[in-house]
Amino acid sequence: MRKTSFVFAIACCVASIAHAQSSAKRPLDHEVYDSWNQIRDQQLSDDGRWVLYALVPQDGDAELHVRSVASTTTHVVARGRSAQFSAEGGFVVFLIKPELTAQREAKKEKKKPDDQPKDSLGILNLGTGEITRVERVKSFAVPDDAGAWVAYLLEKAVKEGEEDDTTEAEEQEPAEPKEPEPEEEAQEEEEDKKKDKKDGTTLVLRNLNSGEEQQFDLVMEYAFAADGEFLAYATSSKDGSLDGAYAVETATGTVLSLLEGEGNYKALTVDESSEQLAFLADRDDYEADQPAFALYHWRNGARDARMLAGEGTAGIPEGWWVGEHGELSFSENGQRLFFGTAPRPAPEPEEETPEWEEVKVDIWNWKDLLLQPMQLVQRDEELKRTYRAVVHLGDARVVQLADEAVPEVEVIQDGDGDVALGFTNVPYRQLISWDTPGYLDIYLVDINSGSRRLIRERLQGSRFRVSLSPEGKYVSWWDGHERAWFVASASGGEPVNVTAALPHPIYNELHDWPMIPSSYGTAGWTEGDGWYLVYDRYDIWAVDPSGRRAPMNITEGMGRERNVQFRYVRLDPEQEAIPERDPILLSAFDRTTKTSGFYRDRIRGSDRPRQLVMQDRRLGPPRKAEDGDVLLFTRQSFQEFPDLWVSDLSLGDMRKMSDANPQQAEYRWGTAELVHWRSTDGKPLQGILYKPEDFDPSRQYPMMVYFYEKMSDGLHSYRSPGPGSSSISVSFYVSRGYVVFIPDIHYRVGYPGESAMDCVVSGVLSVLENGFVDPDRVGVQGHSWGGYQIAYLVTQTNIFRAAEAGAPVSNMTSAYGGIRWGSGMSRMFQYERSQSRIGGTLWDARPRYLANSPLFWADKIETPVLMLHNDEDGAVPWYQGIEFFVALRRLGKPAWMLNYNGEPHGLRKYPNKKDWAIRMQQFFDHYLQDAPPPVWLAEGVPAVEKGRTRGLELVEPEPTTGGGSGSR
């Protein structure tokens, strides 16, 4: 057999498959991926006059764009990222990343971290267009609400000649070691004790208008007051002589010393009114072997900071201390300060165990609340866990709110409310190994006293479906067993089923999992906790939290009438309650046509929702300018990238703000359409059919089938060409002459494989009936749950010419007892209650586990199977892929498995993604387009050749050879 170059052979394949293409356009290839952009960091200025965003290629340097909403004025900065508008809107501050090639070259040369290319700071003056640049900047901050200031922290300065500080020493003869003096030993011990102490770097405060700067040395962290009136910072020095917490008055440059002395200072936090500052410090206990942190408080205008809480403070449990890793936050009114406490850990052993005497063992005990692997995954998090407490600043009283029995406490009204919610899953932690969703107890917690009252015991469901009303009058939760929303008064009394009188289901009617159904969700509460707004499949209902008043259909039943789903759009992220009489914005999604748009409505009033816009596109959720009537949102379809658009509140003057990928016009693309058919058991189904540009129904095309569960709602989703983490690029295959079909799947509990078979095969047959797909050239590809279903399908049907089953569960009996190594969880819940949908244990539903396991039917397979399964897969253990591969190999079935070393469930490294995309194309082009096979497919790549060749070269048959190896 003859080997041809990969590039030449691919060119030949392109020529053979690109029938009837326009000479002005060309099919997508693997080289386009690098430059195809995504939009990141998008932001609308508070006054609505400017939009900024970064264009980020898949592999390359980003580009920051700042554009005027009212004109065509645009500023473009190479490699700009993490941009922010200044509080007063006249400037944009951002980081300028080093060139990607320079970063890679530095890593290749194994330069020290301090010597590698660093970020720079950019400051764009929107009035003049001038850009100021500062080299070697670690981070920056601007005030949230007011003040033309920026603070930035510089990287460690590299001294001249420091880059190569070891060369000269290495060339000299090594000096004879000398016996250390007693004083030196004592000094070394002291340095060891303080080995974590580092010098901070230079902090610069800059006036954006004047350009004047003030510098502060040895800074580790910093925080602005929201109004920009002061900047707080903490310093650190190796010898401890210059440690402290400080505040500088920005208008005068006066530096105030809040607390000084050897120690660590951290977690600087300023309140909403810019009048108070809190931080943690271990100054008073720094010399201890296990120094304790204390909570400090400073009020603007005070001479210095005072300690509020520390180990032994009244209100902190005995044996507990202030948690170093706890989050600090002031209540909105500034009268409370929340912080974290934790049990003081046992001291570290005084003497280290020699390495040769160490015993490293994990002990699995059947009484453990969490499996040992899950404990190990969460170990670092648990070592840093803190429990919420509060200081009432009026009388400096500390109240412990959370503890080990009720570890999570959630406050309302930005901390101003007098009650909070407490959650615990501690009594039910073992159950998460086999039952999902998990269970929890809900408590009402008194912020002033810390006392608790049990509201609901053993609720099954997500804590994110439990909430306090904005004014704290009610607690609401979703009960999946009752399929209802319940509300309990915070003042006491029995919970009320507030949705009992609704005429339509408020749970997911398409639910096909062997567990409790989820709700359609809620919009929240109206002002004064008057009404609770809940969703059915289409409409929005207002229900009375007391259960006395009849429900109101806010959308007047128009959603159900038109098969349109209405949902409330919260334009102000800080708004806690919905006004009853003000206009509100609703998103709208037509479940028949998949069109989307927006409507205007009111909570009160008899008017029906008024349409503002509906398009054959997917319109993304809008963001409103904080101080202007301007909306920023995305618009997309399969053919249209989700660029940024702006409009006024009427959505009548939509204007495009970005053009991320103009190069798309140079390439062949395609169309997307909704298709309908019935499954083998008569169920109506939907799917998406993608056709090549200049589609000719009189031709016969090869077809790729891809699926997961239900994906037809994504009809108008754009699909960027690119090497995905696991799956095919739809736009890539369509551009190269393939039809692509994505069918929806509906499941019967206990029969996931058969359900996929019924829906997918019936869908493929319905497409084949049209005549434009070659029935002998149909391939299928999917990953994870999709990979499992494909592995099952090829044991039941020969309709596919070739199949790629990525990370498949092949043996449910062995997988059932396995571990999801990414989380450390048992896999039992997956089969009993979750996606695998068996609906029972291995012992009470054994036949189902066997019937749904492709491994036990591998002898029936006649389809060539390619697999991707990586050795660091934390979701589906890669031994599942191994079991399937060695079975197929033993049975003499064509099979290949690719393991990208060190990669998880889906590929993360960009070169690996591109390599996988190329190999998938080679595999499917070989079997569906009669292209020559690559070396890795035809002959394999021996381990001794690993790293020396990738085996991508195509193997041409000798001139005397007959048909290609892709024939069956």
Short mmCIF file of C-alpha atoms in Angstrom, two decimals, residues 529-701:
data_model
loop_
_atom_site.label_atom_id
_atom_site.label_comp_id
_atom_site.label_asym_id
_atom_site.label_seq_id
_atom_site.Cartn_x
_atom_site.Cartn_y
_atom_site.Cartn_z
CA ASP A 529 -44.38 39.76 49.31
CA GLY A 530 -47.88 40.11 47.86
CA TRP A 531 -47.83 37.43 45.15
CA TYR A 532 -45.56 34.56 44.23
CA LEU A 533 -45.06 34.18 40.46
CA VAL A 534 -44.72 30.61 39.17
CA TYR A 535 -44.50 29.11 35.68
CA ASP A 536 -46.41 26.39 33.93
CA ARG A 537 -45.09 25.15 30.61
CA TYR A 538 -46.29 28.28 28.81
CA ASP A 539 -47.69 30.96 31.10
CA ILE A 540 -46.96 32.90 34.29
CA TRP A 541 -49.25 32.63 37.31
CA ALA A 542 -49.52 34.81 40.42
CA VAL A 543 -50.44 32.74 43.47
CA ASP A 544 -51.36 33.99 46.92
CA PRO A 545 -48.76 32.91 49.52
CA SER A 546 -51.51 32.63 52.13
CA GLY A 547 -53.62 30.45 49.82
CA ARG A 548 -56.75 32.58 50.29
CA ARG A 549 -56.99 34.45 46.96
CA ALA A 550 -57.56 32.74 43.62
CA PRO A 551 -54.56 32.48 41.26
CA MET A 552 -54.16 35.03 38.47
CA ASN A 553 -52.88 34.14 35.00
CA ILE A 554 -50.53 37.05 34.33
CA THR A 555 -50.17 36.21 30.64
CA GLU A 556 -53.90 35.62 30.20
CA GLY A 557 -53.41 32.06 28.91
CA MET A 558 -51.93 33.44 25.72
CA GLY A 559 -48.86 31.23 25.98
CA ARG A 560 -50.81 27.97 26.05
CA GLU A 561 -53.15 29.25 23.38
CA ARG A 562 -50.27 29.98 20.98
CA ASN A 563 -47.82 27.30 22.13
CA VAL A 564 -45.46 30.07 23.25
CA GLN A 565 -43.45 29.93 26.48
CA PHE A 566 -43.36 33.22 28.40
CA ARG A 567 -40.74 33.97 31.04
CA TYR A 568 -40.02 37.09 33.10
CA VAL A 569 -36.84 39.03 32.24
CA ARG A 570 -35.15 40.67 35.23
CA LEU A 571 -33.45 43.72 33.73
CA ASP A 572 -32.15 44.99 37.07
CA PRO A 573 -30.03 42.25 38.71
CA GLU A 574 -30.30 44.03 42.09
CA GLN A 575 -34.11 44.17 42.00
CA GLU A 576 -35.48 41.76 44.61
CA ALA A 577 -39.23 42.27 44.07
CA ILE A 578 -41.27 42.74 40.90
CA PRO A 579 -43.47 45.88 40.75
CA GLU A 580 -47.12 44.99 40.20
CA ARG A 581 -48.17 47.95 38.07
CA ASP A 582 -45.00 48.82 36.13
CA PRO A 583 -44.39 47.36 32.67
CA ILE A 584 -42.33 44.16 32.68
CA LEU A 585 -40.39 42.48 29.88
CA LEU A 586 -41.12 38.86 28.96
CA SER A 587 -39.04 36.53 26.82
CA ALA A 588 -41.05 34.42 24.38
CA PHE A 589 -40.17 31.09 22.76
CA ASP A 590 -42.50 29.50 20.22
CA ARG A 591 -42.39 25.77 20.88
CA THR A 592 -43.79 24.99 17.44
CA THR A 593 -41.54 27.08 15.20
CA LYS A 594 -38.63 27.67 17.65
CA THR A 595 -38.81 31.42 16.98
CA SER A 596 -38.07 33.73 19.89
CA GLY A 597 -38.52 37.32 20.97
CA PHE A 598 -39.92 39.62 23.64
CA TYR A 599 -43.30 40.86 24.86
CA ARG A 600 -44.39 43.66 27.19
CA ASP A 601 -46.90 43.02 30.01
CA ARG A 602 -47.94 44.01 33.56
CA ILE A 603 -48.64 41.97 36.69
CA ARG A 604 -51.85 43.93 37.28
CA GLY A 605 -54.22 44.74 34.47
CA SER A 606 -56.40 42.91 31.98
CA ASP A 607 -54.26 43.63 28.92
CA ARG A 608 -52.74 40.63 27.19
CA PRO A 609 -49.00 40.51 26.59
CA ARG A 610 -48.03 42.86 23.74
CA GLN A 611 -45.53 41.58 21.20
CA LEU A 612 -42.40 43.70 20.74
CA VAL A 613 -40.42 41.41 18.45
CA MET A 614 -40.45 37.76 17.30
CA GLN A 615 -37.84 36.46 14.89
CA ASP A 616 -36.66 33.27 13.20
CA ARG A 617 -33.63 33.60 15.42
CA ARG A 618 -32.61 32.95 19.00
CA LEU A 619 -32.52 36.24 20.90
CA GLY A 620 -30.38 36.09 24.02
CA PRO A 621 -31.35 37.54 27.41
CA PRO A 622 -30.87 41.33 27.36
CA ARG A 623 -28.84 43.47 29.74
CA LYS A 624 -30.02 47.00 30.46
CA ALA A 625 -27.70 49.96 30.93
CA GLU A 626 -27.82 50.93 34.60
CA ASP A 627 -28.63 54.59 33.91
CA GLY A 628 -29.99 54.47 30.37
CA ASP A 629 -32.80 52.90 28.33
CA VAL A 630 -30.46 50.76 26.23
CA LEU A 631 -30.53 46.96 25.97
CA LEU A 632 -27.60 44.75 24.97
CA PHE A 633 -28.30 41.21 23.72
CA THR A 634 -27.26 38.59 21.17
CA ARG A 635 -29.04 37.32 18.08
CA GLN A 636 -28.20 34.06 16.37
CA SER A 637 -29.27 31.30 14.01
CA PHE A 638 -27.43 28.37 12.49
CA GLN A 639 -26.21 30.73 9.78
CA GLU A 640 -25.72 33.82 11.96
CA PHE A 641 -23.06 34.10 14.66
CA PRO A 642 -24.40 35.43 18.00
CA ASP A 643 -23.10 38.95 17.56
CA LEU A 644 -23.96 41.78 19.94
CA TRP A 645 -26.97 44.00 19.27
CA VAL A 646 -28.42 47.03 21.04
CA SER A 647 -31.90 48.50 21.13
CA ASP A 648 -34.10 50.80 23.14
CA LEU A 649 -36.67 49.31 25.51
CA SER A 650 -39.20 48.90 22.68
CA LEU A 651 -36.79 46.62 20.78
CA GLY A 652 -37.84 48.43 17.64
CA ASP A 653 -34.47 49.80 16.58
CA MET A 654 -32.12 46.84 16.81
CA ARG A 655 -28.57 47.72 15.76
CA LYS A 656 -25.66 45.35 15.31
CA MET A 657 -22.61 46.20 17.42
CA SER A 658 -20.13 43.47 16.48
CA ASP A 659 -19.05 41.46 13.46
CA ALA A 660 -17.04 38.66 15.02
CA ASN A 661 -16.52 36.39 12.02
CA PRO A 662 -16.85 38.19 8.67
CA GLN A 663 -14.70 35.43 7.11
CA GLN A 664 -17.71 33.11 7.27
CA ALA A 665 -18.88 34.63 3.97
CA GLU A 666 -15.89 32.96 2.28
CA TYR A 667 -17.00 29.43 3.22
CA ARG A 668 -19.78 27.10 2.28
CA TRP A 669 -22.27 26.83 5.12
CA GLY A 670 -25.74 25.31 5.07
CA THR A 671 -29.28 25.46 6.42
CA ALA A 672 -31.15 24.08 9.43
CA GLU A 673 -34.77 22.95 9.43
CA LEU A 674 -37.14 21.29 11.85
CA VAL A 675 -38.32 17.80 10.87
CA HIS A 676 -41.10 15.65 12.30
CA TRP A 677 -41.76 11.90 12.40
CA ARG A 678 -43.18 9.23 14.68
CA SER A 679 -41.23 6.70 16.68
CA THR A 680 -41.84 2.99 16.22
CA ASP A 681 -44.35 3.11 19.09
CA GLY A 682 -46.22 6.04 17.52
CA LYS A 683 -44.85 8.94 19.59
CA PRO A 684 -44.55 12.26 17.67
CA LEU A 685 -40.91 13.39 17.52
CA GLN A 686 -38.86 16.34 16.34
CA GLY A 687 -35.31 16.78 15.17
CA ILE A 688 -33.01 19.13 13.28
CA LEU A 689 -31.85 18.43 9.74
CA TYR A 690 -28.85 20.38 8.44
CA LYS A 691 -28.34 20.51 4.68
CA PRO A 692 -25.31 21.69 2.68
CA GLU A 693 -25.35 25.01 0.88
CA ASP A 694 -26.77 24.67 -2.66
CA PHE A 695 -28.53 21.51 -1.53
CA ASP A 696 -29.80 19.44 -4.49
CA PRO A 697 -32.67 17.06 -3.57
CA SER A 698 -31.97 14.96 -6.68
CA ARG A 699 -28.53 13.99 -5.32
CA GLN A 700 -27.71 11.44 -2.65
CA TYR A 701 -25.58 12.74 0.22
#
